[in-house]
Amino acid sequence: MSFEALNLAGASLRAQRLAMDVASRNLTSASEAGYSRQTAVYTETATSGANRYPNLINGLGGRVTSIQRVRSGLLDSVYRARLGEEQATTAPQSHLENLESRLASSPSLSARLQDLSTGLTQLQNNPSDLGMRTSFLSQVQGVTDQIRSADQEMVNNQVQARQDLSEKVTRANDILGQLADLNPRIISSSKDSADTNVMLDQRDQLIDELSGLMEIQTSLQPSGEMSVYAGGAELVSHNRAQTLTLQGDNSLISESGRTIKTQNGSLGALQDYVNVELPGYRDQLHQFAQSLISQVNSVHKLGAGLDGVSGRDLLSGTGSADIQLALTDPRQLAGSVQRVQGQTLGTSSLVADQSLASQAANLTTPAASSGTLRVNGTDINWSDGDSVQSLVGKLNGAGVKASYDSNIRQLKLERDPNLPGPADITVSDVSGNLSTVLGLAGQPSVIGGPGDTAGLNALTRVLKASVFGATGNRTSAQAVSDLQTAVGSRLSSLKKSGESIGASVSDAQTARRSVSGVSSDEELLDVTRLQQAYAAAAKIATAADEMLSTIIQMVR
């Protein structure tokens, strides 16, 4: 019996010693990132052959057969899913913050447009002043420079975001390679040993990091090796990892030629930012620049500069990348428009709101019964039932602004730059004699005088008109504000989502660490319990030794 007691005590001493080593390792490694709490697994050691003392001793005590990690696969999966969602919200944020800062940097495009509007108002008060004209052209150039600068900032932002994406793809490849290297090492190591557990912790940390980059699936084999999948493709198999390649269109291709569709994670978020979101902002800026060039030039070319020349563009370029001020001389700025001043069309008794037929005696030239008048290529049908005032309304739809001065009984036509057509004004009769009746026949189309601001007024109307933006129903200031708001709102939305998801990540990590983490208090209590058990086993060994010595002495 003493021999069995010695064997029992020895087995207990060895088991308690190993268990204390595990607890001590837990304590010393508690602060290490990714460390999983380990526990000693005991197995009873049975006696060989028949039990000689069935009522006293059954077996030879316990032994530590393995050292296992304490993990929860379910909690790991929850944490990794939440981590991927969090990384998807945080990855684009730095690039959006940079873009928002650049768009709002002083002087912003909104500020430049405001300066342009102010300068235009000042110029309208003194349209012939060369100093004010030069200042206004500088303000126009300030707007075009700011648009090109914003466009270049978006190009630079896209380059930086793609570099970020490329670096993360490189890191993903590094992780896949390390996972492949771990597989054969884990298979060849002693199962459920402390060294194997270290490698398993390393693998879990790598899987955590990879889950933050892209959505993956894993498959654990009975041998201990792990396969990794993404987008339906096997990226890690045995000791081999497929290298991911970032294509020119920012898609990911595996070595087997399969396109990897990333979901969640920072890779998918950056792909979406580089391919969709940022180009959308740039397209919004480009559409604004295109509208600005088109709208401003359509008005400006119908006016004339101080040199009397019309048909010039104020802006050049095709969009936000190359928009420029087209004028080099302030005298070329079109401030005035073409005009036709009619002759006196009747006596002082003429009543403008009564029909031409009823006013035949008061008209210089009585009207025919009907006819067609052509103004700038637009045909206007009329009859002697029309009045002078009603004809003014009809003329206003033919690319001109018509007005009647009842004091001098004269009609004046002014080119409307906001309507398409030639710069000058042409008036002719297709049939009938209305051009003569209205005193317009033979009257020349001439540039307005030095104080004429019709061209400048038209520019003001264009900038305030709701003709900009993707839907063509925003003013210039609103279109620019929409772009800045879109960037700011997207950034704010990502930050709010990130805060919410970040809280769930923290909760998932806490839940996971409650299982796999080390509690110093619990481990210290465990060490104390194991020390006591070790001491008890030592006493058993001592007692058995003393009993054996006594028996030997008695035999002698």
Coordinates of C-alpha atoms in Angstrom, one line a residue:
M1 CA 0.0 0.0 0.0
S2 CA 2.9 2.4 0.7
F3 CA 4.2 2.0 -2.8
E4 CA 0.8 2.9 -4.2
A5 CA 0.6 5.9 -1.9
L6 CA 4.0 7.1 -3.0
N7 CA 3.0 6.7 -6.7
L8 CA -0.3 8.6 -5.9
A9 CA 1.6 11.4 -4.2
G10 CA 4.2 11.6 -6.9
A11 CA 1.5 11.9 -9.6
S12 CA -0.3 14.5 -7.6
L13 CA 2.9 16.5 -7.1
R14 CA 3.7 16.4 -10.8
A15 CA 0.1 17.4 -11.7
Q16 CA -0.1 20.3 -9.2
R17 CA 3.3 21.5 -10.4
L18 CA 2.2 21.6 -14.0
A19 CA -1.1 23.3 -13.0
M20 CA 0.8 25.9 -11.0
D21 CA 3.1 26.6 -14.1
V22 CA -0.1 27.2 -16.2
A23 CA -1.5 29.5 -13.6
S24 CA 1.8 31.4 -13.3
R25 CA 2.0 31.7 -17.1
N26 CA -1.6 33.1 -17.1
L27 CA -0.5 35.7 -14.5
T28 CA 2.7 36.8 -16.3
S29 CA 1.0 36.9 -19.7
A30 CA -2.3 38.6 -18.6
S31 CA -1.3 41.9 -20.2
E32 CA -0.1 40.5 -23.5
A33 CA -2.3 41.4 -26.5
G34 CA -4.2 38.4 -27.8
Y35 CA -3.3 36.0 -25.0
S36 CA -5.9 33.4 -24.1
R37 CA -6.3 32.0 -20.6
Q38 CA -5.0 28.5 -20.4
T39 CA -6.1 25.7 -18.1
A40 CA -4.6 22.3 -17.2
V41 CA -6.8 19.3 -18.1
Y42 CA -6.6 16.4 -15.6
T43 CA -7.1 12.7 -16.4
E44 CA -7.3 9.9 -13.8
T45 CA -4.5 7.3 -14.1
A46 CA -5.9 3.8 -13.7
T47 CA -4.0 0.9 -12.2
S48 CA -2.8 -1.8 -14.4
G49 CA -4.3 -5.3 -13.8
A50 CA -6.7 -6.2 -11.0
N51 CA -7.1 -3.8 -8.1
R52 CA -5.6 -5.5 -5.1
Y53 CA -7.3 -3.1 -2.6
P54 CA -10.8 -2.4 -4.1
N55 CA -12.0 -0.8 -0.9
L56 CA -9.0 1.5 -0.4
I57 CA -7.3 2.8 -3.5
N58 CA -8.8 2.9 -7.0
G59 CA -6.2 4.1 -9.6
L60 CA -2.9 6.0 -9.3
G61 CA -4.2 9.5 -9.0
G62 CA -4.5 12.2 -11.7
R63 CA -2.2 13.6 -14.3
V64 CA -2.2 16.7 -16.6
T65 CA -2.9 15.3 -20.1
S66 CA -3.2 18.7 -21.9
I67 CA -3.0 22.4 -21.6
Q68 CA -6.0 24.0 -23.4
R69 CA -6.9 27.5 -24.3
V70 CA -10.3 28.9 -23.1
R71 CA -12.0 30.4 -26.1
S72 CA -15.5 30.9 -27.4
G73 CA -15.8 30.5 -31.2
L74 CA -19.2 32.2 -31.2
L75 CA -17.9 35.2 -29.3
D76 CA -14.9 35.4 -31.7
S77 CA -17.3 35.4 -34.7
V78 CA -19.4 38.2 -33.2
Y79 CA -16.4 40.3 -32.4
R80 CA -14.9 39.9 -35.8
A81 CA -18.2 40.8 -37.6
R82 CA -18.5 44.0 -35.5
L83 CA -14.8 44.8 -36.1
G84 CA -15.3 44.6 -39.9
E85 CA -18.3 47.0 -39.7
E86 CA -16.3 49.4 -37.5
Q87 CA -13.3 49.5 -39.9
A88 CA -15.7 50.1 -42.8
T89 CA -16.9 53.3 -41.2
T90 CA -13.4 54.5 -40.0
A91 CA -11.3 53.7 -43.1
P92 CA -12.6 56.6 -45.3
Q93 CA -12.9 59.2 -42.5
S94 CA -9.4 60.6 -42.7
H95 CA -9.8 61.1 -46.4
L96 CA -13.2 62.8 -46.1
E97 CA -11.8 65.0 -43.3
N98 CA -9.0 66.1 -45.5
L99 CA -11.4 66.8 -48.4
E100 CA -13.8 68.7 -46.2
S101 CA -11.0 70.8 -44.8
R102 CA -9.6 71.6 -48.3
L103 CA -13.0 72.6 -49.6
A104 CA -13.7 74.9 -46.6
S105 CA -10.2 76.4 -46.5
S106 CA -10.0 80.1 -46.9
P107 CA -10.8 81.5 -49.3
S108 CA -13.5 78.8 -50.0
L109 CA -15.3 78.6 -53.3
S110 CA -18.4 79.9 -51.6
A111 CA -16.4 83.0 -50.5
R112 CA -15.0 83.4 -54.0
L113 CA -18.5 83.4 -55.5
Q114 CA -19.7 85.9 -52.9
D115 CA -16.8 88.2 -53.8
L116 CA -17.7 87.9 -57.4
S117 CA -21.3 88.8 -56.7
T118 CA -20.2 91.9 -54.7
G119 CA -17.7 92.9 -57.4
L120 CA -20.4 92.6 -60.1
T121 CA -22.8 94.9 -58.1
Q122 CA -20.1 97.5 -57.7
L123 CA -19.2 97.4 -61.4
Q124 CA -22.9 97.9 -62.3
N125 CA -22.7 101.3 -60.6
N126 CA -19.7 102.3 -62.8
P127 CA -19.5 100.0 -65.8
S128 CA -16.9 101.9 -67.7
D129 CA -14.3 102.2 -65.0
L130 CA -11.3 100.2 -66.1
G131 CA -10.0 99.7 -62.5
M132 CA -13.3 98.2 -61.4
R133 CA -13.4 96.0 -64.5
T134 CA -9.9 94.8 -63.8
S135 CA -10.9 94.0 -60.2
F136 CA -14.0 92.1 -61.4
L137 CA -11.9 90.0 -63.8
S138 CA -9.6 89.2 -60.9
Q139 CA -12.6 88.0 -58.9
V140 CA -13.7 85.8 -61.9
Q141 CA -10.2 84.3 -62.0
G142 CA -10.4 83.7 -58.3
V143 CA -13.5 81.6 -58.8
T144 CA -11.9 79.6 -61.7
D145 CA -8.7 79.1 -59.7
Q146 CA -10.6 77.8 -56.7
I147 CA -12.7 75.4 -58.9
R148 CA -9.5 74.0 -60.4
S149 CA -7.9 73.8 -57.0
A150 CA -10.9 71.9 -55.6
D151 CA -10.7 69.5 -58.6
Q152 CA -7.0 68.9 -58.0
E153 CA -7.6 68.3 -54.3
M154 CA -10.1 65.6 -55.2
V155 CA -7.5 64.0 -57.6
N156 CA -4.9 64.1 -54.8
N157 CA -7.4 62.8 -52.3
Q158 CA -8.2 59.9 -54.6
V159 CA -4.4 59.1 -55.1
Q160 CA -4.0 59.1 -51.3
A161 CA -7.0 56.9 -50.7
R162 CA -5.8 54.4 -53.3
Q163 CA -2.4 54.4 -51.7
D164 CA -4.1 53.6 -48.4
L165 CA -6.1 50.8 -50.1
S166 CA -2.9 49.4 -51.7
E167 CA -1.1 49.4 -48.3
K168 CA -4.0 47.5 -46.7
V169 CA -4.0 45.0 -49.6
T170 CA -0.3 44.5 -48.9
R171 CA -1.0 43.9 -45.2
A172 CA -3.8 41.4 -46.1
N173 CA -1.3 39.5 -48.1
D174 CA 1.2 39.5 -45.3
I175 CA -1.5 38.1 -42.9
L176 CA -2.5 35.4 -45.4
G177 CA 1.1 34.4 -45.7
Q178 CA 1.6 34.2 -42.0
L179 CA -1.5 32.1 -41.6
A180 CA -0.3 29.7 -44.2
D181 CA 3.1 29.5 -42.4
L182 CA 1.4 28.7 -39.1
N183 CA -0.6 25.7 -40.5
P184 CA 2.2 23.2 -40.8
R185 CA 3.8 24.4 -37.5
I186 CA 0.6 23.9 -35.6
I187 CA 0.1 20.4 -37.2
S188 CA 3.6 19.3 -36.2
S189 CA 3.5 20.6 -32.7
S190 CA 2.4 18.7 -29.6
K191 CA -1.4 19.0 -29.5
D192 CA -2.8 21.0 -26.6
S193 CA 0.7 22.1 -25.4
A194 CA 1.7 25.6 -24.2
D195 CA 3.8 26.2 -27.3
T196 CA 0.9 25.2 -29.6
N197 CA -1.4 27.6 -27.7
V198 CA 1.0 30.4 -28.4
M199 CA 0.7 29.7 -32.1
L200 CA -3.1 29.5 -31.9
D201 CA -3.2 32.8 -30.1
Q202 CA -1.0 34.3 -32.9
R203 CA -3.4 32.8 -35.5
D204 CA -6.5 34.3 -33.8
Q205 CA -4.9 37.7 -33.7
L206 CA -4.1 37.5 -37.4
I207 CA -7.7 36.4 -38.1
D208 CA -9.0 39.4 -36.0
E209 CA -6.9 41.8 -38.0
L210 CA -7.8 40.3 -41.3
S211 CA -11.5 40.5 -40.4
G212 CA -11.1 44.2 -39.9
L213 CA -9.7 44.4 -43.5
M214 CA -12.3 42.2 -45.2
E215 CA -15.1 39.8 -44.5
I216 CA -13.7 36.3 -44.4
Q217 CA -14.8 32.7 -43.5
T218 CA -12.6 30.2 -41.8
S219 CA -12.7 26.4 -41.7
L220 CA -10.9 24.5 -39.0
Q221 CA -9.7 21.0 -39.9
P222 CA -9.3 18.1 -37.4
S223 CA -5.5 18.3 -37.8
G224 CA -5.6 21.9 -36.4
E225 CA -4.9 23.7 -39.7
M226 CA -7.2 26.4 -40.9
S227 CA -8.5 27.4 -44.3
V228 CA -9.5 30.9 -45.1
Y229 CA -12.1 32.0 -47.6
A230 CA -13.2 35.4 -49.0
G231 CA -15.8 36.1 -51.7
G232 CA -16.1 32.4 -52.3
A233 CA -12.4 31.9 -53.0
E234 CA -10.0 29.9 -50.9
L235 CA -7.2 32.2 -49.9
V236 CA -5.3 29.9 -47.5
S237 CA -5.1 26.2 -47.9
H238 CA -2.6 24.0 -46.1
N239 CA 0.8 25.9 -46.3
R240 CA -0.1 28.1 -49.3
A241 CA -1.7 31.5 -49.5
Q242 CA -3.0 33.2 -52.6
T243 CA -1.7 36.7 -53.2
L244 CA -4.3 39.4 -53.8
T245 CA -3.5 41.9 -56.5
L246 CA -5.0 45.4 -56.7
Q247 CA -6.1 46.1 -60.3
G248 CA -6.2 49.5 -62.1
D249 CA -10.0 49.7 -61.5
N250 CA -9.3 49.0 -57.8
S251 CA -10.8 45.5 -57.9
L252 CA -9.0 42.6 -56.1
I253 CA -7.9 39.6 -58.0
S254 CA -6.6 36.4 -56.5
E255 CA -3.8 34.3 -58.0
S256 CA -6.4 32.1 -59.6
G257 CA -7.8 35.0 -61.4
R258 CA -11.0 35.3 -59.4
T259 CA -12.4 38.7 -58.5
I260 CA -12.7 39.0 -54.7
K261 CA -15.7 41.0 -53.8
T262 CA -14.9 42.5 -50.4
Q263 CA -17.7 43.1 -48.0
N264 CA -17.4 45.0 -44.7
G265 CA -13.9 45.9 -43.6
S266 CA -11.6 48.7 -44.6
L267 CA -10.8 47.3 -48.0
G268 CA -14.4 47.3 -49.2
A269 CA -15.0 50.8 -47.8
L270 CA -11.9 52.2 -49.5
Q271 CA -12.8 50.6 -52.8
D272 CA -16.2 52.2 -52.6
Y273 CA -14.7 55.6 -51.6
V274 CA -12.2 55.5 -54.5
N275 CA -14.5 54.1 -57.2
V276 CA -17.9 55.6 -56.3
E277 CA -18.0 58.2 -53.5
L278 CA -15.1 60.5 -54.4
P279 CA -15.8 60.4 -58.2
G280 CA -19.4 61.4 -57.3
Y281 CA -18.1 64.5 -55.5
R282 CA -15.8 65.4 -58.4
D283 CA -18.6 64.9 -60.9
Q284 CA -20.7 67.2 -58.9
L285 CA -18.0 69.9 -59.1
H286 CA -17.5 69.2 -62.8
Q287 CA -21.2 69.6 -63.5
F288 CA -21.2 72.9 -61.7
A289 CA -18.1 74.1 -63.6
Q290 CA -19.7 73.0 -66.9
S291 CA -22.9 74.8 -66.1
L292 CA -21.0 77.9 -65.1
I293 CA -19.0 78.0 -68.3
S294 CA -22.1 77.4 -70.4
Q295 CA -24.5 79.8 -68.7
V296 CA -22.0 82.7 -68.3
N297 CA -20.7 82.4 -71.8
S298 CA -24.1 82.2 -73.4
V299 CA -24.9 85.6 -71.8
H300 CA -21.5 87.2 -72.2
K301 CA -21.1 86.6 -75.9
L302 CA -24.4 88.4 -76.6
G303 CA -23.0 91.6 -75.0
A304 CA -20.3 93.9 -76.2
G305 CA -17.2 95.3 -74.6
L306 CA -16.1 98.9 -74.5
D307 CA -14.5 98.2 -77.9
G308 CA -17.9 97.4 -79.3
V309 CA -17.0 93.8 -80.0
S310 CA -19.4 91.0 -79.0
G311 CA -19.3 87.3 -79.3
R312 CA -16.5 86.7 -76.7
D313 CA -16.5 84.1 -74.0
L314 CA -15.8 85.1 -70.5
L315 CA -14.7 81.6 -69.4
S316 CA -12.8 78.9 -71.2
G317 CA -12.4 75.1 -70.6
T318 CA -14.6 72.0 -70.5
G319 CA -15.1 71.5 -66.7
S320 CA -13.6 71.7 -63.3
A321 CA -10.2 70.5 -64.3
D322 CA -9.4 73.3 -66.9
I323 CA -11.9 76.2 -66.3
Q324 CA -10.1 79.5 -66.9
L325 CA -10.8 83.2 -67.3
A326 CA -10.8 83.7 -71.1
L327 CA -10.4 87.5 -71.2
T328 CA -7.1 89.4 -71.0
D329 CA -8.2 93.0 -71.4
P330 CA -10.8 94.6 -69.0
R331 CA -12.3 96.5 -72.0
Q332 CA -13.3 93.2 -73.5
L333 CA -15.8 92.6 -70.6
A334 CA -19.3 92.7 -72.1
G335 CA -21.2 95.3 -70.1
S336 CA -23.6 96.5 -72.8
V337 CA -25.9 94.9 -75.4
Q338 CA -27.3 95.7 -78.8
R339 CA -30.3 98.0 -79.0
V340 CA -32.7 99.3 -81.6
Q341 CA -34.4 102.6 -81.0
G342 CA -37.6 103.1 -83.0
Q343 CA -39.0 106.3 -84.5
T344 CA -42.0 108.1 -83.2
L345 CA -44.9 105.9 -84.3
G346 CA -47.9 108.3 -83.8
T347 CA -49.4 111.5 -82.5
S348 CA -49.9 112.5 -78.9
S349 CA -53.4 111.2 -79.1
L350 CA -52.2 107.6 -79.6
V351 CA -53.6 105.2 -76.9
A352 CA -51.2 102.3 -76.5
D353 CA -53.6 99.8 -75.0
Q354 CA -56.2 100.1 -77.8
S355 CA -56.2 98.2 -81.1
L356 CA -54.2 99.3 -84.1
A357 CA -57.4 99.5 -86.1
S358 CA -59.0 101.8 -83.7
Q359 CA -55.9 104.0 -83.6
A360 CA -55.3 104.2 -87.3
A361 CA -55.9 108.0 -87.3
N362 CA -53.3 108.4 -84.6
L363 CA -50.6 106.2 -86.1
T364 CA -48.0 107.6 -88.4
T365 CA -48.5 104.6 -90.6
P366 CA -51.8 102.8 -90.3
A367 CA -51.5 99.0 -89.9
A368 CA -52.5 96.4 -92.4
S369 CA -55.2 93.9 -91.3
S370 CA -52.6 91.3 -90.4
G371 CA -49.1 90.0 -91.0
T372 CA -46.0 88.4 -89.7
L373 CA -43.0 90.2 -88.2
R374 CA -39.6 88.4 -87.9
V375 CA -37.3 89.4 -85.1
N376 CA -34.0 87.7 -84.7
G377 CA -35.3 84.8 -86.8
T378 CA -38.5 84.4 -84.7
D379 CA -41.8 85.0 -86.5
I380 CA -44.5 87.0 -84.7
N381 CA -48.0 86.8 -86.1
W382 CA -50.1 89.9 -85.5
S383 CA -53.4 91.6 -86.6
D384 CA -54.8 95.1 -86.4
G385 CA -56.7 93.9 -83.4
D386 CA -53.5 94.0 -81.4
S387 CA -52.5 97.1 -79.4
V388 CA -49.1 98.6 -79.1
Q389 CA -48.9 97.2 -75.5
S390 CA -49.9 93.6 -76.6
L391 CA -47.3 93.7 -79.3
V392 CA -44.6 94.7 -76.8
G393 CA -45.5 91.5 -74.9
K394 CA -45.1 89.4 -78.1
L395 CA -41.7 91.0 -78.9
N396 CA -40.4 90.0 -75.5
G397 CA -40.5 86.4 -76.6
A398 CA -38.2 86.9 -79.5
G399 CA -34.8 87.3 -77.8
V400 CA -35.3 91.0 -77.0
K401 CA -36.7 93.1 -74.3
A402 CA -39.2 95.5 -75.7
S403 CA -40.4 98.7 -74.0
Y404 CA -42.7 101.5 -75.0
D405 CA -42.2 105.1 -73.9
S406 CA -45.6 106.8 -74.1
N407 CA -44.2 110.2 -73.6
I408 CA -42.2 110.2 -76.8
R409 CA -44.2 107.4 -78.4
Q410 CA -41.2 105.4 -79.3
L411 CA -40.5 101.6 -79.0
K412 CA -37.1 100.4 -77.9
L413 CA -35.7 96.9 -78.3
E414 CA -32.8 95.7 -76.2
R415 CA -31.1 92.3 -76.8
D416 CA -31.9 89.9 -73.9
P417 CA -28.6 88.1 -73.2
N418 CA -30.5 85.4 -71.2
L419 CA -32.2 84.2 -74.4
P420 CA -30.4 82.4 -77.3
G421 CA -29.8 84.0 -80.6
P422 CA -27.4 86.4 -82.4
A423 CA -25.8 89.3 -80.6
D424 CA -27.4 92.0 -82.8
I425 CA -31.1 92.7 -83.4
T426 CA -32.7 92.2 -86.8
V427 CA -36.3 93.3 -87.6
S428 CA -38.1 92.6 -90.9
D429 CA -41.6 92.0 -92.3
V430 CA -42.5 88.6 -93.6
S431 CA -45.9 90.0 -94.5
G432 CA -47.7 93.1 -93.6
N433 CA -46.1 96.4 -92.5
L434 CA -45.8 96.2 -88.7
S435 CA -42.0 97.2 -88.7
T436 CA -43.0 100.5 -90.3
V437 CA -46.1 100.9 -88.1
L438 CA -43.9 100.5 -84.9
G439 CA -41.2 102.8 -86.3
L440 CA -38.6 100.0 -86.4
A441 CA -38.1 99.7 -90.2
G442 CA -34.5 100.6 -91.2
Q443 CA -33.4 101.4 -87.6
P444 CA -29.9 100.1 -86.9
S445 CA -28.9 97.7 -84.1
V446 CA -26.2 99.5 -82.1
I447 CA -24.2 99.0 -78.9
G448 CA -25.5 100.7 -75.8
G449 CA -23.7 103.7 -74.4
P450 CA -20.9 103.7 -71.8
G451 CA -23.4 103.6 -69.0
D452 CA -25.2 100.5 -70.3
T453 CA -25.3 97.7 -67.7
A454 CA -27.6 95.3 -69.5
G455 CA -24.8 92.7 -70.0
L456 CA -23.7 93.0 -66.4
N457 CA -27.3 92.7 -65.3
A458 CA -27.7 89.5 -67.3
L459 CA -24.6 88.0 -65.6
T460 CA -26.1 88.8 -62.2
R461 CA -29.3 87.1 -63.2
V462 CA -27.4 84.0 -64.4
L463 CA -25.5 83.6 -61.1
K464 CA -28.7 83.9 -59.1
A465 CA -30.7 81.7 -61.5
S466 CA -31.7 78.2 -60.6
V467 CA -29.9 76.5 -63.5
F468 CA -27.0 74.8 -61.7
G469 CA -26.5 71.5 -59.9
A470 CA -27.2 67.9 -61.0
T471 CA -30.9 68.6 -61.4
G472 CA -30.4 72.1 -62.9
N473 CA -32.6 73.8 -60.3
R474 CA -30.0 75.3 -57.9
T475 CA -28.3 78.7 -57.9
S476 CA -24.5 78.8 -58.2
A477 CA -24.1 79.5 -54.5
Q478 CA -26.5 76.6 -53.6
A479 CA -24.7 74.2 -56.0
V480 CA -21.4 74.9 -54.2
S481 CA -23.0 74.6 -50.8
D482 CA -24.6 71.3 -51.8
L483 CA -21.2 69.9 -52.6
Q484 CA -19.7 71.0 -49.3
T485 CA -22.8 69.8 -47.4
A486 CA -22.6 66.4 -49.1
V487 CA -19.1 65.8 -48.0
G488 CA -19.7 67.1 -44.4
S489 CA -22.9 65.1 -44.0
R490 CA -21.2 61.9 -45.2
L491 CA -18.4 62.4 -42.8
S492 CA -20.8 63.1 -39.9
S493 CA -22.8 60.0 -40.8
L494 CA -19.7 57.8 -40.7
K495 CA -18.6 59.3 -37.4
K496 CA -22.0 58.6 -35.8
S497 CA -22.1 55.1 -37.2
G498 CA -18.5 54.5 -36.1
E499 CA -19.3 55.6 -32.5
S500 CA -22.4 53.3 -32.4
I501 CA -20.6 50.3 -33.9
G502 CA -17.5 51.1 -31.8
A503 CA -19.6 50.6 -28.7
S504 CA -20.8 47.2 -30.0
V505 CA -17.2 46.3 -30.8
S506 CA -16.2 47.2 -27.2
D507 CA -19.1 45.1 -25.9
A508 CA -18.2 42.2 -28.0
Q509 CA -14.5 42.4 -26.9
T510 CA -15.6 42.6 -23.3
A511 CA -17.7 39.5 -23.7
R512 CA -14.9 37.7 -25.4
R513 CA -12.4 38.6 -22.8
S514 CA -14.7 37.5 -20.0
V515 CA -14.2 34.0 -21.4
S516 CA -10.6 34.0 -22.7
G517 CA -9.1 36.8 -20.6
V518 CA -7.1 36.3 -17.4
S519 CA -8.5 37.4 -14.0
S520 CA -5.5 38.0 -11.8
D521 CA -7.6 37.5 -8.7
E522 CA -8.9 34.2 -9.9
E523 CA -5.4 33.0 -10.9
L524 CA -3.9 34.0 -7.6
L525 CA -6.6 32.0 -5.8
D526 CA -5.9 29.1 -8.1
V527 CA -2.2 29.3 -7.4
T528 CA -3.0 29.3 -3.6
R529 CA -5.3 26.2 -4.0
L530 CA -2.7 24.4 -6.1
Q531 CA 0.0 25.2 -3.6
Q532 CA -2.1 23.7 -0.8
A533 CA -2.8 20.6 -2.9
Y534 CA 0.9 20.3 -3.6
A535 CA 1.7 20.6 0.1
A536 CA -0.9 17.9 0.8
A537 CA 0.6 15.6 -1.7
A538 CA 4.0 16.2 -0.3
K539 CA 2.7 15.2 3.2
I540 CA 1.2 12.0 1.7
A541 CA 4.6 11.3 0.2
T542 CA 6.3 11.9 3.5
A543 CA 3.9 9.7 5.4
A544 CA 4.2 6.9 2.9
D545 CA 8.0 7.1 3.1
E546 CA 7.9 7.0 6.9
M547 CA 5.5 4.0 6.8
L548 CA 7.8 2.2 4.3
S549 CA 10.8 2.9 6.5
T550 CA 9.0 1.5 9.5
I551 CA 8.0 -1.6 7.7
I552 CA 11.6 -2.2 6.5
Q553 CA 12.9 -1.7 10.0
M554 CA 10.3 -4.2 11.3
V555 CA 11.4 -6.8 8.7
R556 CA 15.0 -6.4 9.8

